[in-house]
Amino acid sequence: RGRDIDPAESKYNWSNLDMAIESARIAGQPITIGPVIDLAPGKAPAWVEGWKGDLQTQAAFMCDFLETTIGRYRDRVRRWVVCAGFNHADGAGLSDDERLRLMQRLFESATQVDPNLELVLSVAQPWGDYLSQDDQTISPLSFADDLVRTGLAISGVELEIRAGTAPRGSLPRDLLDASHMMDVFALLGLPLEVMLSHPAAATPDFGAREHGEELWD
């Protein structure tokens, strides 16, 4: 996450990520990095929070971090999850439309670094549970569709299914609901993948709390 790699502005610490990539390479495992930018609380470097709500400044910081990260690893890593949670999280203090514009700028930046990369968008709460909140107006499918319609080279869509946690997690669904939801996203005409997670235990996870996540009551 950006908070660990970029603890102070432009003072990067790549050691943990370097080690993880080298271990995967030695093991012969395919490597995907990301999400590089996640708007959930506790993901961005603490020094960025002073610009909360400032789209232009945050976009400059995030694009610079994305370009720097891709530039460092693109010879070894060709597949990137560019961003996650933009349709749901508001940790950056931005409106729906501002997050859409920011998402587009990030994909444009990644493409400029290397137009041949595989670039993936991650969608949180793909059933759209968050639309029950008054300040959320754009559905998960519309967020993804708006990006696809820009004509940018998008390699796939990751559907983030988190069970048992709030507020990022989805409400409980059965397999039929999951199948129908994936059929809907298949209308985008892009490869789909599912990122499935579940709490490891019923006890509090202080690391998750840092990102504003709690177990469902």
Coordinates of N, CA and C in Angstrom, one line a residue:
R1 N 0.8 -1.2 0.0 CA 0.0 0.0 0.0 C 0.9 1.2 0.0
G2 N 0.3 2.3 -0.5 CA 1.1 3.6 -0.6 C 1.6 4.1 0.7
R3 N 0.9 3.9 1.7 CA 1.4 4.4 3.0 C 2.7 3.8 3.5
D4 N 2.9 2.5 3.1 CA 4.1 1.8 3.5 C 5.3 2.2 2.5
I5 N 5.0 2.3 1.2 CA 6.0 2.6 0.3 C 6.4 4.0 0.3
D6 N 5.5 4.9 0.5 CA 5.8 6.4 0.4 C 5.5 7.1 1.7
P7 N 6.1 6.7 2.8 CA 5.8 7.3 4.1 C 6.0 8.8 4.2
A8 N 7.0 9.3 3.4 CA 7.2 10.7 3.3 C 7.3 11.1 1.8
E9 N 6.9 12.3 1.5 CA 6.8 12.7 0.1 C 8.0 12.4 -0.7
S10 N 7.9 11.5 -1.7 CA 9.0 11.2 -2.7 C 10.2 10.5 -2.0
K11 N 9.9 9.9 -0.8 CA 11.0 9.1 -0.1 C 10.5 7.7 -0.1
Y12 N 10.8 6.9 -1.1 CA 10.2 5.6 -1.3 C 10.9 4.5 -0.5
N13 N 10.2 3.5 0.0 CA 10.8 2.4 0.6 C 10.2 1.1 -0.2
W14 N 11.0 0.6 -1.1 CA 10.6 -0.5 -2.0 C 10.9 -1.9 -1.4
S15 N 11.6 -1.9 -0.3 CA 12.2 -3.2 0.2 C 11.2 -4.4 0.2
N16 N 10.0 -4.2 0.9 CA 9.1 -5.3 1.0 C 8.5 -5.7 -0.3
L17 N 8.2 -4.8 -1.2 CA 7.7 -5.1 -2.5 C 8.7 -5.8 -3.4
D18 N 10.0 -5.3 -3.3 CA 11.1 -5.9 -4.0 C 11.2 -7.4 -3.6
M19 N 11.1 -7.6 -2.3 CA 11.3 -9.0 -1.8 C 10.2 -9.9 -2.3
A20 N 8.9 -9.4 -2.3 CA 7.8 -10.2 -2.7 C 7.8 -10.5 -4.2
I21 N 8.2 -9.6 -5.0 CA 8.3 -9.8 -6.4 C 9.4 -10.8 -6.7
E22 N 10.5 -10.7 -6.1 CA 11.7 -11.6 -6.3 C 11.3 -13.0 -5.9
S23 N 10.6 -13.1 -4.8 CA 10.1 -14.5 -4.3 C 9.2 -15.1 -5.3
A24 N 8.3 -14.3 -5.8 CA 7.3 -14.8 -6.8 C 8.0 -15.2 -8.1
R25 N 9.0 -14.4 -8.5 CA 9.8 -14.7 -9.7 C 10.5 -16.0 -9.6
I26 N 11.2 -16.2 -8.4 CA 11.9 -17.5 -8.2 C 11.0 -18.7 -8.2
A27 N 9.8 -18.5 -7.7 CA 8.9 -19.6 -7.6 C 8.1 -19.8 -8.9
G28 N 8.4 -19.0 -9.9 CA 7.8 -19.1 -11.2 C 6.3 -18.8 -11.2
Q29 N 5.9 -17.9 -10.3 CA 4.4 -17.6 -10.2 C 4.2 -16.3 -11.0
P30 N 3.0 -16.3 -11.6 CA 2.6 -15.0 -12.3 C 2.4 -13.9 -11.3
I31 N 2.8 -12.7 -11.7 CA 2.8 -11.6 -10.8 C 1.8 -10.5 -11.3
T32 N 1.0 -10.1 -10.3 CA 0.1 -8.9 -10.5 C 0.3 -8.0 -9.4
I33 N 0.5 -6.7 -9.6 CA 0.7 -5.7 -8.6 C -0.6 -4.9 -8.5
G34 N -1.1 -4.6 -7.3 CA -2.2 -3.8 -7.1 C -3.2 -4.3 -6.1
P35 N -4.2 -3.5 -5.8 CA -4.4 -2.2 -6.4 C -3.4 -1.2 -6.0
V36 N -2.8 -0.4 -6.9 CA -1.8 0.6 -6.6 C -2.4 1.8 -5.9
I37 N -3.6 2.2 -6.3 CA -4.3 3.3 -5.6 C -5.6 2.7 -5.1
D38 N -5.8 2.9 -3.8 CA -7.1 2.4 -3.1 C -7.6 3.6 -2.3
L39 N -8.8 4.0 -2.4 CA -9.3 5.1 -1.6 C -9.8 4.8 -0.3
A40 N -9.7 3.5 0.2 CA -10.1 3.1 1.5 C -9.3 3.9 2.5
P41 N -9.8 4.2 3.7 CA -9.1 4.8 4.8 C -7.8 4.0 5.1
G42 N -6.7 4.7 5.4 CA -5.5 4.1 5.8 C -4.6 3.6 4.7
K43 N -5.0 3.7 3.5 CA -4.3 3.2 2.4 C -3.3 4.2 1.8
A44 N -3.7 5.5 1.7 CA -2.9 6.5 1.1 C -1.8 7.0 2.2
P45 N -0.7 7.5 1.8 CA 0.3 8.0 2.7 C -0.4 9.1 3.6
A46 N 0.0 9.1 4.9 CA -0.6 10.1 5.8 C -0.4 11.5 5.4
W47 N 0.7 11.8 4.7 CA 1.0 13.2 4.3 C 0.1 13.7 3.2
V48 N -0.6 12.8 2.5 CA -1.5 13.2 1.5 C -2.9 13.7 2.1
E49 N -3.2 13.3 3.3 CA -4.5 13.7 3.9 C -4.7 15.2 4.0
G50 N -3.6 16.0 4.0 CA -3.8 17.4 4.1 C -4.4 18.0 2.9
W51 N -4.5 17.2 1.8 CA -5.1 17.7 0.5 C -6.5 17.0 0.3
K52 N -7.1 16.5 1.3 CA -8.4 15.8 1.2 C -9.4 16.8 0.5
G53 N -10.1 16.3 -0.5 CA -11.0 17.1 -1.2 C -10.5 17.9 -2.3
D54 N -9.2 17.9 -2.5 CA -8.5 18.7 -3.5 C -8.2 17.7 -4.7
L55 N -9.1 17.7 -5.7 CA -8.9 16.7 -6.8 C -7.6 16.9 -7.5
Q56 N -7.3 18.1 -7.9 CA -6.1 18.4 -8.8 C -4.8 17.9 -8.1
T57 N -4.7 18.3 -6.8 CA -3.5 18.0 -6.1 C -3.4 16.5 -5.8
Q58 N -4.5 15.9 -5.4 CA -4.5 14.4 -5.2 C -4.2 13.7 -6.5
A59 N -4.7 14.1 -7.6 CA -4.5 13.5 -8.9 C -3.0 13.5 -9.2
A60 N -2.4 14.7 -9.0 CA -1.0 14.8 -9.3 C -0.1 13.8 -8.4
F61 N -0.4 13.8 -7.1 CA 0.3 12.9 -6.2 C 0.1 11.4 -6.7
M62 N -1.2 11.0 -6.9 CA -1.5 9.6 -7.2 C -0.9 9.2 -8.6
C63 N -1.0 10.1 -9.6 CA -0.5 9.8 -10.9 C 1.1 9.6 -10.8
D64 N 1.7 10.5 -10.0 CA 3.2 10.4 -9.9 C 3.6 9.1 -9.2
F65 N 2.8 8.7 -8.2 CA 3.1 7.5 -7.5 C 2.9 6.3 -8.4
L66 N 1.8 6.3 -9.1 CA 1.5 5.2 -10.1 C 2.6 5.1 -11.1
E67 N 2.9 6.2 -11.7 CA 4.0 6.2 -12.8 C 5.3 5.7 -12.3
T68 N 5.7 6.2 -11.0 CA 6.9 5.8 -10.4 C 7.0 4.3 -10.2
T69 N 5.9 3.7 -9.6 CA 5.8 2.3 -9.3 C 5.9 1.5 -10.6
I70 N 5.1 1.8 -11.6 CA 5.1 1.0 -12.8 C 6.5 1.1 -13.5
G71 N 7.0 2.3 -13.5 CA 8.3 2.5 -14.1 C 9.4 1.6 -13.4
R72 N 9.3 1.4 -12.1 CA 10.3 0.6 -11.4 C 10.1 -0.9 -11.8
Y73 N 8.9 -1.4 -12.0 CA 8.7 -2.8 -12.1 C 8.2 -3.3 -13.4
R74 N 8.0 -2.4 -14.4 CA 7.3 -2.9 -15.6 C 8.1 -3.9 -16.4
D75 N 9.4 -4.0 -16.2 CA 10.2 -5.0 -16.9 C 10.0 -6.4 -16.3
R76 N 9.5 -6.4 -15.1 CA 9.2 -7.7 -14.4 C 7.7 -8.0 -14.2
V77 N 6.9 -7.0 -14.2 CA 5.5 -7.1 -14.0 C 4.7 -6.4 -15.1
R78 N 3.9 -7.2 -15.8 CA 3.1 -6.7 -16.9 C 1.7 -6.5 -16.6
R79 N 1.2 -7.0 -15.4 CA -0.2 -6.9 -15.1 C -0.4 -6.1 -13.8
W80 N -1.3 -5.1 -13.9 CA -1.5 -4.1 -12.8 C -3.0 -3.9 -12.5
V81 N -3.3 -4.0 -11.3 CA -4.6 -3.5 -10.8 C -4.4 -2.0 -10.5
V82 N -4.9 -1.2 -11.3 CA -4.6 0.3 -11.2 C -5.2 0.9 -10.0
C83 N -6.5 0.6 -9.8 CA -7.2 1.3 -8.7 C -8.3 0.4 -8.2
A84 N -8.7 0.7 -6.9 CA -9.8 -0.1 -6.3 C -10.7 0.8 -5.4
G85 N -11.9 0.5 -5.3 CA -12.8 1.2 -4.3 C -13.2 2.5 -4.8
F86 N -13.0 2.9 -6.0 CA -13.3 4.3 -6.4 C -14.8 4.5 -6.5
N87 N -15.5 3.4 -6.8 CA -17.0 3.5 -6.9 C -17.7 3.5 -5.5
H88 N -16.9 3.2 -4.4 CA -17.5 3.1 -3.1 C -16.9 4.0 -2.1
A89 N -15.6 4.0 -2.0 CA -14.9 4.7 -0.9 C -14.8 6.2 -1.2
D90 N -14.8 6.9 -0.1 CA -14.7 8.4 -0.2 C -13.6 8.9 0.8
G91 N -12.6 8.1 0.9 CA -11.5 8.4 1.8 C -10.7 9.7 1.4
A92 N -10.9 10.0 0.1 CA -10.2 11.2 -0.4 C -11.0 12.5 -0.4
G93 N -12.2 12.4 0.1 CA -13.1 13.5 0.1 C -13.6 14.0 -1.2
L94 N -13.8 13.1 -2.2 CA -14.1 13.5 -3.5 C -15.6 13.1 -3.8
S95 N -16.2 13.8 -4.7 CA -17.5 13.4 -5.2 C -17.5 12.2 -6.2
D96 N -18.6 11.7 -6.5 CA -18.7 10.6 -7.5 C -18.0 11.0 -8.8
D97 N -18.4 12.1 -9.3 CA -17.8 12.6 -10.6 C -16.3 12.8 -10.5
E98 N -15.9 13.4 -9.4 CA -14.4 13.6 -9.2 C -13.7 12.3 -9.2
R99 N -14.2 11.3 -8.6 CA -13.6 10.0 -8.5 C -13.5 9.3 -9.9
L100 N -14.6 9.6 -10.7 CA -14.6 9.1 -12.1 C -13.5 9.7 -12.9
R101 N -13.3 11.0 -12.7 CA -12.3 11.7 -13.5 C -10.9 11.3 -13.0
L102 N -10.7 11.1 -11.7 CA -9.5 10.7 -11.2 C -9.1 9.3 -11.7
M103 N -10.1 8.4 -11.7 CA -9.9 7.1 -12.2 C -9.4 7.1 -13.7
Q104 N -10.0 7.9 -14.5 CA -9.6 8.0 -15.9 C -8.2 8.5 -16.0
R105 N -7.8 9.5 -15.2 CA -6.5 10.1 -15.3 C -5.4 9.0 -14.9
L106 N -5.8 8.2 -13.9 CA -4.8 7.2 -13.5 C -4.6 6.2 -14.6
F107 N -5.6 5.7 -15.3 CA -5.4 4.8 -16.4 C -4.7 5.4 -17.5
E108 N -4.9 6.7 -17.8 CA -4.2 7.4 -18.8 C -2.7 7.5 -18.5
S109 N -2.4 7.7 -17.2 CA -1.0 7.8 -16.8 C -0.3 6.5 -16.9
A110 N -1.0 5.4 -16.5 CA -0.4 4.1 -16.7 C -0.1 3.7 -18.1
T111 N -1.1 4.1 -19.0 CA -0.9 3.8 -20.4 C 0.3 4.6 -21.0
Q112 N 0.5 5.8 -20.5 CA 1.6 6.6 -21.0 C 2.9 6.0 -20.7
V113 N 3.0 5.4 -19.5 CA 4.3 4.8 -19.1 C 4.6 3.6 -20.0
D114 N 3.5 2.8 -20.3 CA 3.7 1.6 -21.2 C 2.4 1.2 -21.7
P115 N 2.1 1.5 -23.0 CA 0.8 1.2 -23.6 C 0.5 -0.3 -23.7
N116 N 1.5 -1.2 -23.5 CA 1.3 -2.6 -23.6 C 1.0 -3.4 -22.3
L117 N 0.9 -2.6 -21.2 CA 0.6 -3.3 -20.0 C -0.8 -3.8 -19.9
E118 N -1.0 -4.8 -19.1 CA -2.4 -5.3 -18.8 C -2.9 -4.4 -17.6
L119 N -3.9 -3.6 -17.8 CA -4.4 -2.7 -16.8 C -5.8 -3.2 -16.3
V120 N -6.0 -3.4 -15.0 CA -7.3 -3.9 -14.5 C -7.9 -2.9 -13.6
L121 N -9.2 -2.8 -13.6 CA -10.0 -2.0 -12.7 C -10.7 -2.9 -11.7
S122 N -10.5 -2.5 -10.4 CA -11.2 -3.3 -9.3 C -12.4 -2.5 -8.8
V123 N -13.6 -3.3 -8.7 CA -14.8 -2.7 -8.3 C -15.2 -3.2 -7.0
A124 N -15.5 -2.3 -6.0 CA -15.9 -2.7 -4.7 C -17.5 -2.8 -4.6
Q125 N -17.9 -3.7 -3.7 CA -19.4 -3.9 -3.6 C -20.1 -4.0 -4.9
P126 N -19.8 -5.0 -5.7 CA -20.3 -5.0 -7.1 C -21.8 -5.1 -7.2
W127 N -22.5 -5.5 -6.1 CA -23.9 -5.5 -6.1 C -24.5 -4.1 -5.9
G128 N -23.7 -3.2 -5.5 CA -24.1 -1.8 -5.3 C -24.8 -1.6 -3.9
D129 N -24.4 -2.3 -2.9 CA -25.0 -2.1 -1.6 C -24.9 -0.6 -1.1
Y130 N -23.8 0.0 -1.5 CA -23.5 1.4 -1.0 C -24.5 2.4 -1.6
L131 N -25.3 2.0 -2.6 CA -26.3 3.0 -3.1 C -27.4 3.3 -2.2
S132 N -27.5 2.6 -1.1 CA -28.5 2.9 -0.1 C -28.1 4.2 0.7
Q133 N -26.9 4.7 0.5 CA -26.5 5.9 1.1 C -26.8 7.1 0.2
D134 N -27.3 8.2 0.8 CA -27.7 9.3 0.0 C -26.6 10.0 -0.8
D135 N -25.4 9.9 -0.4 CA -24.3 10.6 -1.1 C -23.7 9.7 -2.2
Q136 N -24.2 8.5 -2.5 CA -23.7 7.7 -3.5 C -24.7 7.5 -4.6
T137 N -24.4 7.8 -5.8 CA -25.4 7.9 -6.9 C -25.0 7.1 -8.1
I138 N -23.8 6.6 -8.3 CA -23.4 5.9 -9.5 C -23.2 4.4 -9.2
S139 N -23.8 3.6 -9.9 CA -23.7 2.1 -9.7 C -22.4 1.6 -10.0
P140 N -22.0 0.4 -9.5 CA -20.7 -0.2 -9.8 C -20.5 -0.4 -11.3
L141 N -21.6 -0.9 -11.9 CA -21.5 -1.2 -13.4 C -21.3 0.1 -14.2
S142 N -21.9 1.2 -13.8 CA -21.8 2.5 -14.5 C -20.4 3.0 -14.3
F143 N -19.8 2.8 -13.1 CA -18.4 3.3 -12.9 C -17.5 2.6 -13.9
A144 N -17.6 1.3 -14.0 CA -16.8 0.5 -14.9 C -17.1 0.9 -16.4
D145 N -18.3 1.0 -16.7 CA -18.8 1.3 -18.1 C -18.3 2.6 -18.5
D146 N -18.3 3.6 -17.6 CA -17.9 5.0 -18.0 C -16.4 4.9 -18.3
L147 N -15.6 4.1 -17.6 CA -14.2 4.0 -17.9 C -14.0 3.3 -19.3
V148 N -14.7 2.3 -19.5 CA -14.6 1.5 -20.7 C -14.9 2.4 -21.9
R149 N -15.9 3.3 -21.8 CA -16.3 4.1 -22.9 C -15.3 5.2 -23.2
T150 N -14.3 5.4 -22.4 CA -13.3 6.4 -22.7 C -12.4 5.9 -23.8
G151 N -12.4 4.6 -24.1 CA -11.5 4.0 -25.1 C -10.2 3.6 -24.6
L152 N -9.9 3.8 -23.3 CA -8.6 3.4 -22.8 C -8.5 1.9 -22.8
A153 N -7.2 1.5 -22.9 CA -6.9 0.0 -23.0 C -7.1 -0.6 -21.6
I154 N -8.2 -1.2 -21.4 CA -8.5 -1.9 -20.1 C -8.6 -3.4 -20.3
S155 N -7.7 -4.1 -19.6 CA -7.6 -5.6 -19.8 C -8.6 -6.4 -19.1
G156 N -9.2 -5.9 -18.0 CA -10.2 -6.7 -17.3 C -10.8 -5.9 -16.1
V157 N -11.8 -6.5 -15.5 CA -12.4 -6.0 -14.3 C -12.4 -7.0 -13.2
E158 N -11.9 -6.5 -12.1 CA -11.9 -7.4 -10.9 C -13.1 -7.0 -10.0
L159 N -13.8 -8.0 -9.6 CA -15.0 -7.9 -8.8 C -14.6 -8.2 -7.3
E160 N -14.6 -7.2 -6.5 CA -14.2 -7.4 -5.1 C -15.3 -7.9 -4.2
I161 N -15.3 -9.1 -3.8 CA -16.4 -9.6 -3.0 C -15.8 -9.9 -1.6
R162 N -16.1 -9.1 -0.6 CA -15.7 -9.2 0.7 C -16.9 -9.6 1.6
A163 N -16.7 -10.7 2.3 CA -17.8 -11.2 3.1 C -17.5 -11.0 4.6
G164 N -18.6 -10.6 5.3 CA -18.5 -10.5 6.8 C -17.8 -9.2 7.3
T165 N -17.6 -8.2 6.5 CA -17.0 -7.0 7.0 C -17.8 -5.8 6.5
A166 N -17.6 -4.7 7.3 CA -18.3 -3.4 6.9 C -17.2 -2.3 7.1
P167 N -17.3 -1.2 6.3 CA -18.3 -0.9 5.3 C -18.0 -1.4 3.9
R168 N -16.8 -1.9 3.6 CA -16.4 -2.3 2.3 C -17.0 -3.6 1.8
G169 N -17.4 -4.4 2.7 CA -18.0 -5.7 2.4 C -19.4 -5.7 1.8
S170 N -19.7 -6.7 1.0 CA -21.1 -6.8 0.5 C -21.9 -7.6 1.5
L171 N -23.3 -7.3 1.4 CA -24.2 -8.1 2.2 C -24.2 -9.6 1.7
P172 N -24.6 -10.5 2.6 CA -24.5 -11.9 2.2 C -25.4 -12.2 0.9
R173 N -24.8 -12.9 0.0 CA -25.5 -13.3 -1.2 C -25.2 -14.8 -1.4
D174 N -26.2 -15.5 -2.2 CA -26.0 -16.9 -2.5 C -25.3 -17.0 -3.9
L175 N -25.0 -18.2 -4.3 CA -24.3 -18.5 -5.5 C -25.1 -18.0 -6.7
L176 N -26.4 -18.1 -6.7 CA -27.3 -17.6 -7.8 C -27.1 -16.1 -7.9
D177 N -27.1 -15.4 -6.8 CA -26.9 -13.9 -6.9 C -25.6 -13.6 -7.5
A178 N -24.5 -14.3 -7.0 CA -23.2 -14.1 -7.6 C -23.1 -14.3 -9.1
S179 N -23.7 -15.4 -9.5 CA -23.7 -15.7 -10.9 C -24.4 -14.7 -11.7
H180 N -25.6 -14.2 -11.2 CA -26.3 -13.1 -12.0 C -25.5 -11.8 -12.0
M181 N -24.9 -11.5 -10.9 CA -24.1 -10.3 -10.9 C -22.9 -10.3 -11.9
M182 N -22.3 -11.5 -12.0 CA -21.2 -11.6 -13.0 C -21.7 -11.6 -14.4
D183 N -22.9 -12.1 -14.6 CA -23.5 -12.0 -15.9 C -23.7 -10.6 -16.3
V184 N -24.1 -9.8 -15.4 CA -24.4 -8.3 -15.7 C -23.0 -7.7 -16.0
F185 N -22.0 -7.9 -15.3 CA -20.7 -7.3 -15.6 C -20.1 -7.8 -16.9
A186 N -20.5 -9.0 -17.3 CA -20.0 -9.6 -18.5 C -20.4 -8.8 -19.7
L187 N -21.5 -8.0 -19.5 CA -22.0 -7.1 -20.6 C -20.9 -6.1 -21.0
L188 N -19.9 -5.8 -20.2 CA -18.8 -4.9 -20.5 C -18.0 -5.4 -21.6
G189 N -18.0 -6.7 -21.8 CA -17.2 -7.3 -22.9 C -15.7 -7.5 -22.5
L190 N -15.4 -7.5 -21.2 CA -14.1 -7.6 -20.7 C -13.9 -8.9 -19.8
P191 N -12.7 -9.4 -19.8 CA -12.5 -10.6 -18.8 C -12.8 -10.1 -17.4
L192 N -13.4 -11.0 -16.6 CA -13.8 -10.8 -15.3 C -13.0 -11.7 -14.3
E193 N -12.6 -11.2 -13.2 CA -12.0 -12.0 -12.2 C -12.6 -11.6 -10.8
V194 N -12.6 -12.5 -9.9 CA -13.2 -12.3 -8.6 C -12.1 -12.3 -7.5
M195 N -12.1 -11.2 -6.7 CA -11.2 -11.2 -5.5 C -12.1 -11.5 -4.3
L196 N -12.0 -12.6 -3.7 CA -12.9 -13.1 -2.7 C -12.1 -13.1 -1.3
S197 N -12.7 -12.4 -0.3 CA -12.0 -12.4 1.0 C -13.1 -12.6 2.1
H198 N -12.6 -13.1 3.2 CA -13.4 -13.4 4.4 C -12.6 -13.2 5.6
P199 N -13.2 -12.7 6.7 CA -12.4 -12.6 8.0 C -11.8 -13.9 8.4
A200 N -10.5 -13.8 8.8 CA -9.8 -15.1 9.2 C -10.3 -15.6 10.6
A201 N -10.9 -14.7 11.4 CA -11.4 -15.1 12.7 C -12.4 -14.1 13.2
A202 N -13.1 -14.5 14.2 CA -14.2 -13.6 14.8 C -13.6 -12.5 15.7
T203 N -12.4 -12.6 16.0 CA -11.7 -11.6 16.9 C -11.4 -10.3 16.2
P204 N -11.3 -9.2 16.8 CA -10.9 -7.9 16.2 C -9.6 -8.0 15.4
D205 N -9.6 -7.4 14.3 CA -8.4 -7.3 13.5 C -8.0 -5.8 13.4
F206 N -6.9 -5.5 14.2 CA -6.5 -4.1 14.3 C -5.9 -3.6 13.0
G207 N -5.4 -4.4 12.2 CA -4.9 -4.0 10.9 C -6.1 -3.5 10.0
A208 N -7.2 -4.3 10.1 CA -8.4 -4.0 9.3 C -9.0 -2.7 9.8
R209 N -9.0 -2.5 11.1 CA -9.5 -1.3 11.7 C -8.9 0.0 11.2
E210 N -7.6 -0.1 10.9 CA -6.8 1.0 10.3 C -7.4 1.5 9.0
H211 N -8.1 0.5 8.3 CA -8.7 0.9 7.0 C -10.2 1.1 7.2
G212 N -10.7 1.2 8.4 CA -12.1 1.5 8.7 C -13.0 0.3 8.5
E213 N -12.4 -0.9 8.5 CA -13.1 -2.2 8.4 C -13.4 -2.8 9.7
E214 N -14.7 -3.3 9.9 CA -15.1 -4.0 11.1 C -15.9 -5.2 10.7
L215 N -16.0 -6.2 11.6 CA -16.8 -7.4 11.4 C -18.3 -6.9 11.4
W216 N -19.1 -7.6 10.6 CA -20.5 -7.3 10.7 C -21.0 -7.7 12.1
D217 N -21.9 -6.9 12.6 CA -22.5 -7.2 13.9 C -23.5 -8.4 13.7

